[in-house]
Amino acid sequence: MKNHKAVTTIAAWCLYDWASSSFAIIVTTFIFATYFTTKVASNHIVGTYQWANATALAGIIIAIISPMFGAIADRGGHHKRWLFFFSWICIISATLLWFSYPNQRSVYFTLTFVVIGTIGSEVALVFYNTFLMVLAPKPYMGRISGWGWGCGYLGGIFALLITLLVFVKNNVFSLDTHTAAQIRICGPFVGLWYAIFSLPLFFLVPDISTTSRPLLQAIRAGWIELISTLKKIPQEKNIFLFLLAHMIYTDGLNTLFAFGGIYAAGTYGLSFEEVLIFGITMNITAGIGAISFAWIDDYFSSKSTVIISLICLIIFGIPILFLHEKYIFWGVALVLCLFVGPVQSASRSLMAHLISDKQISTELFGLYSLSGRITAFMGPWLLGLMTVLFNSQRVGMATIMVFFVLGMILLLPVRVFDSQKV
């Protein structure tokens, strides 16, 4: 890692994570999700239902098209062009949210561009992840993946803090509050943030394509290759088991982040402001964990890092189900979040280590994206069901531990046949 050019390209790659995470944090999680349900929709119940349906629709489309576009890129080349294309779909969609006015006439306009932006952001990550295999020397792959995840968490939170302090809370530029301009400006801000901080990747990181075909030929070849890969995946025991394990424990992680604030408010009585601060500190801690523990990935193995982190999530997750003191809960929850980032970053590097044929790497990262979304409904559904059946949020949250345990068990037999220890 002493090569200056290599360091520069890796830094540019990590900076893309810093750029792209602003959409997920500001639009789909904190600012615009709340704005839509409280100001745009007819009421917060209907708004929550509409937002959930839009998110589910985006997830289904992403799950379907990610492997397809990955296969097309592997056969047709031009990975960086595809990354640019889907990035700018998200950037333009975010910018157009400026026209999401606080009335019911804006409902479908808002949902349309949230869905399109989410698709652009997530499919772009399929191509982005593939660059890890080319840019990162194997002895550094875990660390570089961790640095990228950490930059994503911290960049998203930094962008969120700017929007809160400059626009939402203080309205520094005296924007028209009657039309919620101080909220709507967050859309163009995300677009600008994403565009600026993604530029280094497009200028400094070389493309990874080794082939180049006309688009129609690439689509045909990609479809044929994807169908062939899907048929072979069940026989590829290690990749198949990993994707299955990843599907399950990622469902647990997504449910944890989706319902962590709800659980904190309902069980421990956190106010709205405290829940917002809690969510921010959760993301910061996860980012610190991804960066700080990334070295374990390289010194031991990606698989070991995921397993150790899942064990720690279970160890620190169980007390959260029984604690009663608010601030003790907060402290334990933040320690727990230290191990969220390592699970995510090490999973990405483990996928890279498992791919033996780089000619289909983007396609396989598309399946990796699919595995993180195909059962995304299961965690929230099971949590909600148990909460209602036992009339207890604590019982509902306990279901997340089941996902972590099952995912870890499925991961145990996975073998990595490269330089990594297993």
mmCIF file with all atom_site columns, C-alpha atoms in Angstrom, residues 73-259:
data_model
loop_
_atom_site.group_PDB
_atom_site.id
_atom_site.type_symbol
_atom_site.label_atom_id
_atom_site.label_alt_id
_atom_site.label_comp_id
_atom_site.label_asym_id
_atom_site.label_entity_id
_atom_site.label_seq_id
_atom_site.pdbx_PDB_ins_code
_atom_site.Cartn_x
_atom_site.Cartn_y
_atom_site.Cartn_z
_atom_site.occupancy
_atom_site.B_iso_or_equiv
_atom_site.pdbx_formal_charge
_atom_site.auth_seq_id
_atom_site.auth_comp_id
_atom_site.auth_asym_id
_atom_site.auth_atom_id
_atom_site.pdbx_PDB_model_num
ATOM 1   C CA . ALA A 1 73  ? -21.804 -5.359  -17.359 1.00 0.00 ? 73  ALA A CA 1
ATOM 2   C CA . ASP A 1 74  ? -19.653 -8.476  -17.022 1.00 0.00 ? 74  ASP A CA 1
ATOM 3   C CA . ARG A 1 75  ? -20.375 -9.398  -20.640 1.00 0.00 ? 75  ARG A CA 1
ATOM 4   C CA . GLY A 1 76  ? -20.420 -5.901  -22.146 1.00 0.00 ? 76  GLY A CA 1
ATOM 5   C CA . GLY A 1 77  ? -17.853 -4.071  -20.031 1.00 0.00 ? 77  GLY A CA 1
ATOM 6   C CA . HIS A 1 78  ? -17.937 -0.375  -19.095 1.00 0.00 ? 78  HIS A CA 1
ATOM 7   C CA . HIS A 1 79  ? -18.549 -0.923  -15.379 1.00 0.00 ? 79  HIS A CA 1
ATOM 8   C CA . LYS A 1 80  ? -17.755 2.685   -14.566 1.00 0.00 ? 80  LYS A CA 1
ATOM 9   C CA . ARG A 1 81  ? -20.295 3.950   -17.109 1.00 0.00 ? 81  ARG A CA 1
ATOM 10  C CA . TRP A 1 82  ? -22.973 1.811   -15.479 1.00 0.00 ? 82  TRP A CA 1
ATOM 11  C CA . LEU A 1 83  ? -21.956 3.117   -12.068 1.00 0.00 ? 83  LEU A CA 1
ATOM 12  C CA . PHE A 1 84  ? -22.150 6.693   -13.378 1.00 0.00 ? 84  PHE A CA 1
ATOM 13  C CA . PHE A 1 85  ? -25.541 6.060   -15.009 1.00 0.00 ? 85  PHE A CA 1
ATOM 14  C CA . PHE A 1 86  ? -27.233 4.665   -11.904 1.00 0.00 ? 86  PHE A CA 1
ATOM 15  C CA . SER A 1 87  ? -25.549 7.215   -9.632  1.00 0.00 ? 87  SER A CA 1
ATOM 16  C CA . TRP A 1 88  ? -26.996 10.031  -11.677 1.00 0.00 ? 88  TRP A CA 1
ATOM 17  C CA . ILE A 1 89  ? -30.437 8.445   -11.673 1.00 0.00 ? 89  ILE A CA 1
ATOM 18  C CA . CYS A 1 90  ? -30.284 8.815   -7.895  1.00 0.00 ? 90  CYS A CA 1
ATOM 19  C CA . ILE A 1 91  ? -28.762 12.311  -8.009  1.00 0.00 ? 91  ILE A CA 1
ATOM 20  C CA . ILE A 1 92  ? -31.442 13.640  -10.381 1.00 0.00 ? 92  ILE A CA 1
ATOM 21  C CA . SER A 1 93  ? -34.242 11.959  -8.421  1.00 0.00 ? 93  SER A CA 1
ATOM 22  C CA . ALA A 1 94  ? -33.025 13.465  -5.154  1.00 0.00 ? 94  ALA A CA 1
ATOM 23  C CA . THR A 1 95  ? -32.759 16.919  -6.717  1.00 0.00 ? 95  THR A CA 1
ATOM 24  C CA . LEU A 1 96  ? -36.311 16.720  -8.073  1.00 0.00 ? 96  LEU A CA 1
ATOM 25  C CA . LEU A 1 97  ? -37.632 16.212  -4.538  1.00 0.00 ? 97  LEU A CA 1
ATOM 26  C CA . TRP A 1 98  ? -37.416 20.011  -4.277  1.00 0.00 ? 98  TRP A CA 1
ATOM 27  C CA . PHE A 1 99  ? -40.825 19.935  -5.994  1.00 0.00 ? 99  PHE A CA 1
ATOM 28  C CA . SER A 1 100 ? -42.340 17.726  -3.283  1.00 0.00 ? 100 SER A CA 1
ATOM 29  C CA . TYR A 1 101 ? -44.716 20.283  -1.786  1.00 0.00 ? 101 TYR A CA 1
ATOM 30  C CA . PRO A 1 102 ? -46.517 19.723  1.540   1.00 0.00 ? 102 PRO A CA 1
ATOM 31  C CA . ASN A 1 103 ? -49.882 18.678  0.127   1.00 0.00 ? 103 ASN A CA 1
ATOM 32  C CA . GLN A 1 104 ? -51.539 15.497  -1.077  1.00 0.00 ? 104 GLN A CA 1
ATOM 33  C CA . ARG A 1 105 ? -51.073 16.436  -4.740  1.00 0.00 ? 105 ARG A CA 1
ATOM 34  C CA . SER A 1 106 ? -47.367 15.680  -4.267  1.00 0.00 ? 106 SER A CA 1
ATOM 35  C CA . VAL A 1 107 ? -47.852 12.153  -2.900  1.00 0.00 ? 107 VAL A CA 1
ATOM 36  C CA . TYR A 1 108 ? -47.271 10.171  -6.085  1.00 0.00 ? 108 TYR A CA 1
ATOM 37  C CA . PHE A 1 109 ? -44.660 12.588  -7.408  1.00 0.00 ? 109 PHE A CA 1
ATOM 38  C CA . THR A 1 110 ? -42.654 12.171  -4.202  1.00 0.00 ? 110 THR A CA 1
ATOM 39  C CA . LEU A 1 111 ? -43.021 8.406   -4.031  1.00 0.00 ? 111 LEU A CA 1
ATOM 40  C CA . THR A 1 112 ? -42.087 8.023   -7.702  1.00 0.00 ? 112 THR A CA 1
ATOM 41  C CA . PHE A 1 113 ? -38.753 9.775   -7.316  1.00 0.00 ? 113 PHE A CA 1
ATOM 42  C CA . VAL A 1 114 ? -38.014 8.160   -3.971  1.00 0.00 ? 114 VAL A CA 1
ATOM 43  C CA . VAL A 1 115 ? -38.481 4.760   -5.629  1.00 0.00 ? 115 VAL A CA 1
ATOM 44  C CA . ILE A 1 116 ? -36.409 5.702   -8.699  1.00 0.00 ? 116 ILE A CA 1
ATOM 45  C CA . GLY A 1 117 ? -33.701 7.266   -6.527  1.00 0.00 ? 117 GLY A CA 1
ATOM 46  C CA . THR A 1 118 ? -33.537 4.218   -4.277  1.00 0.00 ? 118 THR A CA 1
ATOM 47  C CA . ILE A 1 119 ? -33.203 1.927   -7.285  1.00 0.00 ? 119 ILE A CA 1
ATOM 48  C CA . GLY A 1 120 ? -30.436 4.096   -8.732  1.00 0.00 ? 120 GLY A CA 1
ATOM 49  C CA . SER A 1 121 ? -28.546 4.251   -5.450  1.00 0.00 ? 121 SER A CA 1
ATOM 50  C CA . GLU A 1 122 ? -28.726 0.528   -4.699  1.00 0.00 ? 122 GLU A CA 1
ATOM 51  C CA . VAL A 1 123 ? -27.991 -0.773  -8.205  1.00 0.00 ? 123 VAL A CA 1
ATOM 52  C CA . ALA A 1 124 ? -25.021 1.609   -8.405  1.00 0.00 ? 124 ALA A CA 1
ATOM 53  C CA . LEU A 1 125 ? -23.602 -0.156  -5.344  1.00 0.00 ? 125 LEU A CA 1
ATOM 54  C CA . VAL A 1 126 ? -23.530 -3.451  -7.262  1.00 0.00 ? 126 VAL A CA 1
ATOM 55  C CA . PHE A 1 127 ? -20.978 -1.953  -9.659  1.00 0.00 ? 127 PHE A CA 1
ATOM 56  C CA . TYR A 1 128 ? -19.234 -0.056  -6.862  1.00 0.00 ? 128 TYR A CA 1
ATOM 57  C CA . ASN A 1 129 ? -18.691 -3.241  -4.845  1.00 0.00 ? 129 ASN A CA 1
ATOM 58  C CA . THR A 1 130 ? -17.101 -4.968  -7.831  1.00 0.00 ? 130 THR A CA 1
ATOM 59  C CA . PHE A 1 131 ? -14.265 -2.410  -7.860  1.00 0.00 ? 131 PHE A CA 1
ATOM 60  C CA . LEU A 1 132 ? -13.161 -3.753  -4.463  1.00 0.00 ? 132 LEU A CA 1
ATOM 61  C CA . MET A 1 133 ? -11.859 -6.930  -6.114  1.00 0.00 ? 133 MET A CA 1
ATOM 62  C CA . VAL A 1 134 ? -9.639  -4.952  -8.487  1.00 0.00 ? 134 VAL A CA 1
ATOM 63  C CA . LEU A 1 135 ? -8.486  -2.042  -6.312  1.00 0.00 ? 135 LEU A CA 1
ATOM 64  C CA . ALA A 1 136 ? -7.801  -3.895  -3.071  1.00 0.00 ? 136 ALA A CA 1
ATOM 65  C CA . PRO A 1 137 ? -4.811  -6.235  -2.744  1.00 0.00 ? 137 PRO A CA 1
ATOM 66  C CA . LYS A 1 138 ? -6.034  -9.380  -0.971  1.00 0.00 ? 138 LYS A CA 1
ATOM 67  C CA . PRO A 1 139 ? -4.036  -8.706  2.224   1.00 0.00 ? 139 PRO A CA 1
ATOM 68  C CA . TYR A 1 140 ? -5.825  -5.335  2.516   1.00 0.00 ? 140 TYR A CA 1
ATOM 69  C CA . MET A 1 141 ? -9.271  -6.228  1.184   1.00 0.00 ? 141 MET A CA 1
ATOM 70  C CA . GLY A 1 142 ? -10.951 -6.361  4.591   1.00 0.00 ? 142 GLY A CA 1
ATOM 71  C CA . ARG A 1 143 ? -9.504  -3.057  5.726   1.00 0.00 ? 143 ARG A CA 1
ATOM 72  C CA . ILE A 1 144 ? -10.411 -1.270  2.517   1.00 0.00 ? 144 ILE A CA 1
ATOM 73  C CA . SER A 1 145 ? -13.960 -2.634  2.609   1.00 0.00 ? 145 SER A CA 1
ATOM 74  C CA . GLY A 1 146 ? -14.214 -1.485  6.233   1.00 0.00 ? 146 GLY A CA 1
ATOM 75  C CA . TRP A 1 147 ? -12.873 1.965   5.401   1.00 0.00 ? 147 TRP A CA 1
ATOM 76  C CA . GLY A 1 148 ? -15.502 2.261   2.663   1.00 0.00 ? 148 GLY A CA 1
ATOM 77  C CA . TRP A 1 149 ? -18.362 1.247   4.965   1.00 0.00 ? 149 TRP A CA 1
ATOM 78  C CA . GLY A 1 150 ? -17.068 3.563   7.678   1.00 0.00 ? 150 GLY A CA 1
ATOM 79  C CA . CYS A 1 151 ? -16.851 6.473   5.242   1.00 0.00 ? 151 CYS A CA 1
ATOM 80  C CA . GLY A 1 152 ? -20.423 5.739   4.207   1.00 0.00 ? 152 GLY A CA 1
ATOM 81  C CA . TYR A 1 153 ? -21.760 5.866   7.751   1.00 0.00 ? 153 TYR A CA 1
ATOM 82  C CA . LEU A 1 154 ? -19.794 8.971   8.702   1.00 0.00 ? 154 LEU A CA 1
ATOM 83  C CA . GLY A 1 155 ? -20.455 10.789  5.416   1.00 0.00 ? 155 GLY A CA 1
ATOM 84  C CA . GLY A 1 156 ? -24.178 10.179  5.667   1.00 0.00 ? 156 GLY A CA 1
ATOM 85  C CA . ILE A 1 157 ? -24.317 11.412  9.252   1.00 0.00 ? 157 ILE A CA 1
ATOM 86  C CA . PHE A 1 158 ? -22.171 14.460  8.460   1.00 0.00 ? 158 PHE A CA 1
ATOM 87  C CA . ALA A 1 159 ? -24.528 15.358  5.590   1.00 0.00 ? 159 ALA A CA 1
ATOM 88  C CA . LEU A 1 160 ? -27.509 14.840  7.905   1.00 0.00 ? 160 LEU A CA 1
ATOM 89  C CA . LEU A 1 161 ? -26.052 17.132  10.563  1.00 0.00 ? 161 LEU A CA 1
ATOM 90  C CA . ILE A 1 162 ? -25.495 19.859  7.960   1.00 0.00 ? 162 ILE A CA 1
ATOM 91  C CA . THR A 1 163 ? -29.111 19.640  6.782   1.00 0.00 ? 163 THR A CA 1
ATOM 92  C CA . LEU A 1 164 ? -30.399 19.683  10.362  1.00 0.00 ? 164 LEU A CA 1
ATOM 93  C CA . LEU A 1 165 ? -28.254 22.602  11.513  1.00 0.00 ? 165 LEU A CA 1
ATOM 94  C CA . VAL A 1 166 ? -28.382 24.725  8.352   1.00 0.00 ? 166 VAL A CA 1
ATOM 95  C CA . PHE A 1 167 ? -31.846 24.038  6.925   1.00 0.00 ? 167 PHE A CA 1
ATOM 96  C CA . VAL A 1 168 ? -34.266 22.110  9.138   1.00 0.00 ? 168 VAL A CA 1
ATOM 97  C CA . LYS A 1 169 ? -33.615 23.528  12.614  1.00 0.00 ? 169 LYS A CA 1
ATOM 98  C CA . ASN A 1 170 ? -32.122 26.963  12.023  1.00 0.00 ? 170 ASN A CA 1
ATOM 99  C CA . ASN A 1 171 ? -33.244 27.795  8.448   1.00 0.00 ? 171 ASN A CA 1
ATOM 100 C CA . VAL A 1 172 ? -30.097 29.860  7.930   1.00 0.00 ? 172 VAL A CA 1
ATOM 101 C CA . PHE A 1 173 ? -31.173 31.035  4.469   1.00 0.00 ? 173 PHE A CA 1
ATOM 102 C CA . SER A 1 174 ? -34.700 32.036  5.587   1.00 0.00 ? 174 SER A CA 1
ATOM 103 C CA . LEU A 1 175 ? -36.442 29.667  3.188   1.00 0.00 ? 175 LEU A CA 1
ATOM 104 C CA . ASP A 1 176 ? -40.237 29.747  2.975   1.00 0.00 ? 176 ASP A CA 1
ATOM 105 C CA . THR A 1 177 ? -41.521 27.554  5.801   1.00 0.00 ? 177 THR A CA 1
ATOM 106 C CA . HIS A 1 178 ? -45.129 27.700  4.522   1.00 0.00 ? 178 HIS A CA 1
ATOM 107 C CA . THR A 1 179 ? -44.091 25.577  1.542   1.00 0.00 ? 179 THR A CA 1
ATOM 108 C CA . ALA A 1 180 ? -41.633 23.553  3.669   1.00 0.00 ? 180 ALA A CA 1
ATOM 109 C CA . ALA A 1 181 ? -38.752 24.850  1.558   1.00 0.00 ? 181 ALA A CA 1
ATOM 110 C CA . GLN A 1 182 ? -36.369 24.323  4.481   1.00 0.00 ? 182 GLN A CA 1
ATOM 111 C CA . ILE A 1 183 ? -37.194 20.591  4.222   1.00 0.00 ? 183 ILE A CA 1
ATOM 112 C CA . ARG A 1 184 ? -37.499 20.315  0.433   1.00 0.00 ? 184 ARG A CA 1
ATOM 113 C CA . ILE A 1 185 ? -34.028 21.815  -0.023  1.00 0.00 ? 185 ILE A CA 1
ATOM 114 C CA . CYS A 1 186 ? -32.625 18.638  1.516   1.00 0.00 ? 186 CYS A CA 1
ATOM 115 C CA . GLY A 1 187 ? -33.330 16.847  -1.787  1.00 0.00 ? 187 GLY A CA 1
ATOM 116 C CA . PRO A 1 188 ? -31.131 19.114  -3.939  1.00 0.00 ? 188 PRO A CA 1
ATOM 117 C CA . PHE A 1 189 ? -28.552 19.133  -1.134  1.00 0.00 ? 189 PHE A CA 1
ATOM 118 C CA . VAL A 1 190 ? -28.332 15.329  -1.343  1.00 0.00 ? 190 VAL A CA 1
ATOM 119 C CA . GLY A 1 191 ? -27.988 15.544  -5.121  1.00 0.00 ? 191 GLY A CA 1
ATOM 120 C CA . LEU A 1 192 ? -25.171 18.086  -4.827  1.00 0.00 ? 192 LEU A CA 1
ATOM 121 C CA . TRP A 1 193 ? -23.414 16.141  -2.062  1.00 0.00 ? 193 TRP A CA 1
ATOM 122 C CA . TYR A 1 194 ? -23.644 12.884  -4.023  1.00 0.00 ? 194 TYR A CA 1
ATOM 123 C CA . ALA A 1 195 ? -22.445 14.490  -7.262  1.00 0.00 ? 195 ALA A CA 1
ATOM 124 C CA . ILE A 1 196 ? -19.451 16.317  -5.756  1.00 0.00 ? 196 ILE A CA 1
ATOM 125 C CA . PHE A 1 197 ? -18.042 13.539  -3.590  1.00 0.00 ? 197 PHE A CA 1
ATOM 126 C CA . SER A 1 198 ? -18.511 10.830  -6.231  1.00 0.00 ? 198 SER A CA 1
ATOM 127 C CA . LEU A 1 199 ? -16.439 12.757  -8.791  1.00 0.00 ? 199 LEU A CA 1
ATOM 128 C CA . PRO A 1 200 ? -13.020 11.514  -7.561  1.00 0.00 ? 200 PRO A CA 1
ATOM 129 C CA . LEU A 1 201 ? -13.999 7.923   -8.342  1.00 0.00 ? 201 LEU A CA 1
ATOM 130 C CA . PHE A 1 202 ? -15.008 8.751   -11.907 1.00 0.00 ? 202 PHE A CA 1
ATOM 131 C CA . PHE A 1 203 ? -11.829 10.762  -12.560 1.00 0.00 ? 203 PHE A CA 1
ATOM 132 C CA . LEU A 1 204 ? -9.211  8.805   -10.605 1.00 0.00 ? 204 LEU A CA 1
ATOM 133 C CA . VAL A 1 205 ? -10.315 5.163   -10.554 1.00 0.00 ? 205 VAL A CA 1
ATOM 134 C CA . PRO A 1 206 ? -9.642  3.219   -13.774 1.00 0.00 ? 206 PRO A CA 1
ATOM 135 C CA . ASP A 1 207 ? -12.410 1.104   -15.263 1.00 0.00 ? 207 ASP A CA 1
ATOM 136 C CA . ILE A 1 208 ? -12.231 -2.616  -14.571 1.00 0.00 ? 208 ILE A CA 1
ATOM 137 C CA . SER A 1 209 ? -13.747 -3.837  -17.828 1.00 0.00 ? 209 SER A CA 1
ATOM 138 C CA . THR A 1 210 ? -11.755 -6.348  -19.816 1.00 0.00 ? 210 THR A CA 1
ATOM 139 C CA . THR A 1 211 ? -14.352 -6.751  -22.565 1.00 0.00 ? 211 THR A CA 1
ATOM 140 C CA . SER A 1 212 ? -16.447 -4.462  -24.709 1.00 0.00 ? 212 SER A CA 1
ATOM 141 C CA . ARG A 1 213 ? -19.529 -5.458  -26.678 1.00 0.00 ? 213 ARG A CA 1
ATOM 142 C CA . PRO A 1 214 ? -22.445 -3.616  -28.252 1.00 0.00 ? 214 PRO A CA 1
ATOM 143 C CA . LEU A 1 215 ? -25.283 -3.172  -25.777 1.00 0.00 ? 215 LEU A CA 1
ATOM 144 C CA . LEU A 1 216 ? -27.737 -5.618  -27.379 1.00 0.00 ? 216 LEU A CA 1
ATOM 145 C CA . GLN A 1 217 ? -25.088 -8.329  -27.583 1.00 0.00 ? 217 GLN A CA 1
ATOM 146 C CA . ALA A 1 218 ? -24.134 -7.651  -23.964 1.00 0.00 ? 218 ALA A CA 1
ATOM 147 C CA . ILE A 1 219 ? -27.774 -7.959  -22.856 1.00 0.00 ? 219 ILE A CA 1
ATOM 148 C CA . ARG A 1 220 ? -28.187 -11.273 -24.659 1.00 0.00 ? 220 ARG A CA 1
ATOM 149 C CA . ALA A 1 221 ? -24.881 -12.668 -23.388 1.00 0.00 ? 221 ALA A CA 1
ATOM 150 C CA . GLY A 1 222 ? -25.610 -11.372 -19.894 1.00 0.00 ? 222 GLY A CA 1
ATOM 151 C CA . TRP A 1 223 ? -28.997 -13.087 -19.756 1.00 0.00 ? 223 TRP A CA 1
ATOM 152 C CA . ILE A 1 224 ? -27.515 -16.382 -20.916 1.00 0.00 ? 224 ILE A CA 1
ATOM 153 C CA . GLU A 1 225 ? -24.704 -16.131 -18.350 1.00 0.00 ? 225 GLU A CA 1
ATOM 154 C CA . LEU A 1 226 ? -27.086 -15.160 -15.539 1.00 0.00 ? 226 LEU A CA 1
ATOM 155 C CA . ILE A 1 227 ? -29.376 -18.130 -16.217 1.00 0.00 ? 227 ILE A CA 1
ATOM 156 C CA . SER A 1 228 ? -26.344 -20.415 -16.312 1.00 0.00 ? 228 SER A CA 1
ATOM 157 C CA . THR A 1 229 ? -25.028 -19.000 -13.030 1.00 0.00 ? 229 THR A CA 1
ATOM 158 C CA . LEU A 1 230 ? -28.401 -19.340 -11.295 1.00 0.00 ? 230 LEU A CA 1
ATOM 159 C CA . LYS A 1 231 ? -28.480 -22.998 -12.305 1.00 0.00 ? 231 LYS A CA 1
ATOM 160 C CA . LYS A 1 232 ? -24.947 -23.559 -10.991 1.00 0.00 ? 232 LYS A CA 1
ATOM 161 C CA . ILE A 1 233 ? -25.226 -21.612 -7.718  1.00 0.00 ? 233 ILE A CA 1
ATOM 162 C CA . PRO A 1 234 ? -26.821 -24.483 -5.720  1.00 0.00 ? 234 PRO A CA 1
ATOM 163 C CA . GLN A 1 235 ? -23.831 -26.661 -6.674  1.00 0.00 ? 235 GLN A CA 1
ATOM 164 C CA . GLU A 1 236 ? -21.401 -23.924 -5.576  1.00 0.00 ? 236 GLU A CA 1
ATOM 165 C CA . LYS A 1 237 ? -21.791 -24.875 -1.929  1.00 0.00 ? 237 LYS A CA 1
ATOM 166 C CA . ASN A 1 238 ? -19.713 -22.106 -0.361  1.00 0.00 ? 238 ASN A CA 1
ATOM 167 C CA . ILE A 1 239 ? -21.240 -19.224 -2.307  1.00 0.00 ? 239 ILE A CA 1
ATOM 168 C CA . PHE A 1 240 ? -24.730 -20.690 -1.934  1.00 0.00 ? 240 PHE A CA 1
ATOM 169 C CA . LEU A 1 241 ? -24.412 -21.107 1.854   1.00 0.00 ? 241 LEU A CA 1
ATOM 170 C CA . PHE A 1 242 ? -22.897 -17.658 2.244   1.00 0.00 ? 242 PHE A CA 1
ATOM 171 C CA . LEU A 1 243 ? -25.662 -15.977 0.240   1.00 0.00 ? 243 LEU A CA 1
ATOM 172 C CA . LEU A 1 244 ? -28.239 -17.862 2.326   1.00 0.00 ? 244 LEU A CA 1
ATOM 173 C CA . ALA A 1 245 ? -26.531 -16.844 5.586   1.00 0.00 ? 245 ALA A CA 1
ATOM 174 C CA . HIS A 1 246 ? -26.143 -13.260 4.360   1.00 0.00 ? 246 HIS A CA 1
ATOM 175 C CA . MET A 1 247 ? -29.837 -13.154 3.464   1.00 0.00 ? 247 MET A CA 1
ATOM 176 C CA . ILE A 1 248 ? -30.827 -14.148 7.001   1.00 0.00 ? 248 ILE A CA 1
ATOM 177 C CA . TYR A 1 249 ? -28.484 -12.094 9.186   1.00 0.00 ? 249 TYR A CA 1
ATOM 178 C CA . THR A 1 250 ? -28.850 -9.031  6.926   1.00 0.00 ? 250 THR A CA 1
ATOM 179 C CA . ASP A 1 251 ? -32.599 -9.264  7.477   1.00 0.00 ? 251 ASP A CA 1
ATOM 180 C CA . GLY A 1 252 ? -31.826 -9.091  11.192  1.00 0.00 ? 252 GLY A CA 1
ATOM 181 C CA . LEU A 1 253 ? -29.554 -6.063  10.763  1.00 0.00 ? 253 LEU A CA 1
ATOM 182 C CA . ASN A 1 254 ? -32.082 -4.202  8.605   1.00 0.00 ? 254 ASN A CA 1
ATOM 183 C CA . THR A 1 255 ? -34.840 -4.902  11.118  1.00 0.00 ? 255 THR A CA 1
ATOM 184 C CA . LEU A 1 256 ? -32.606 -3.715  13.959  1.00 0.00 ? 256 LEU A CA 1
ATOM 185 C CA . PHE A 1 257 ? -32.036 -0.351  12.274  1.00 0.00 ? 257 PHE A CA 1
ATOM 186 C CA . ALA A 1 258 ? -35.632 -0.016  11.096  1.00 0.00 ? 258 ALA A CA 1
ATOM 187 C CA . PHE A 1 259 ? -37.141 -0.661  14.529  1.00 0.00 ? 259 PHE A CA 1
#
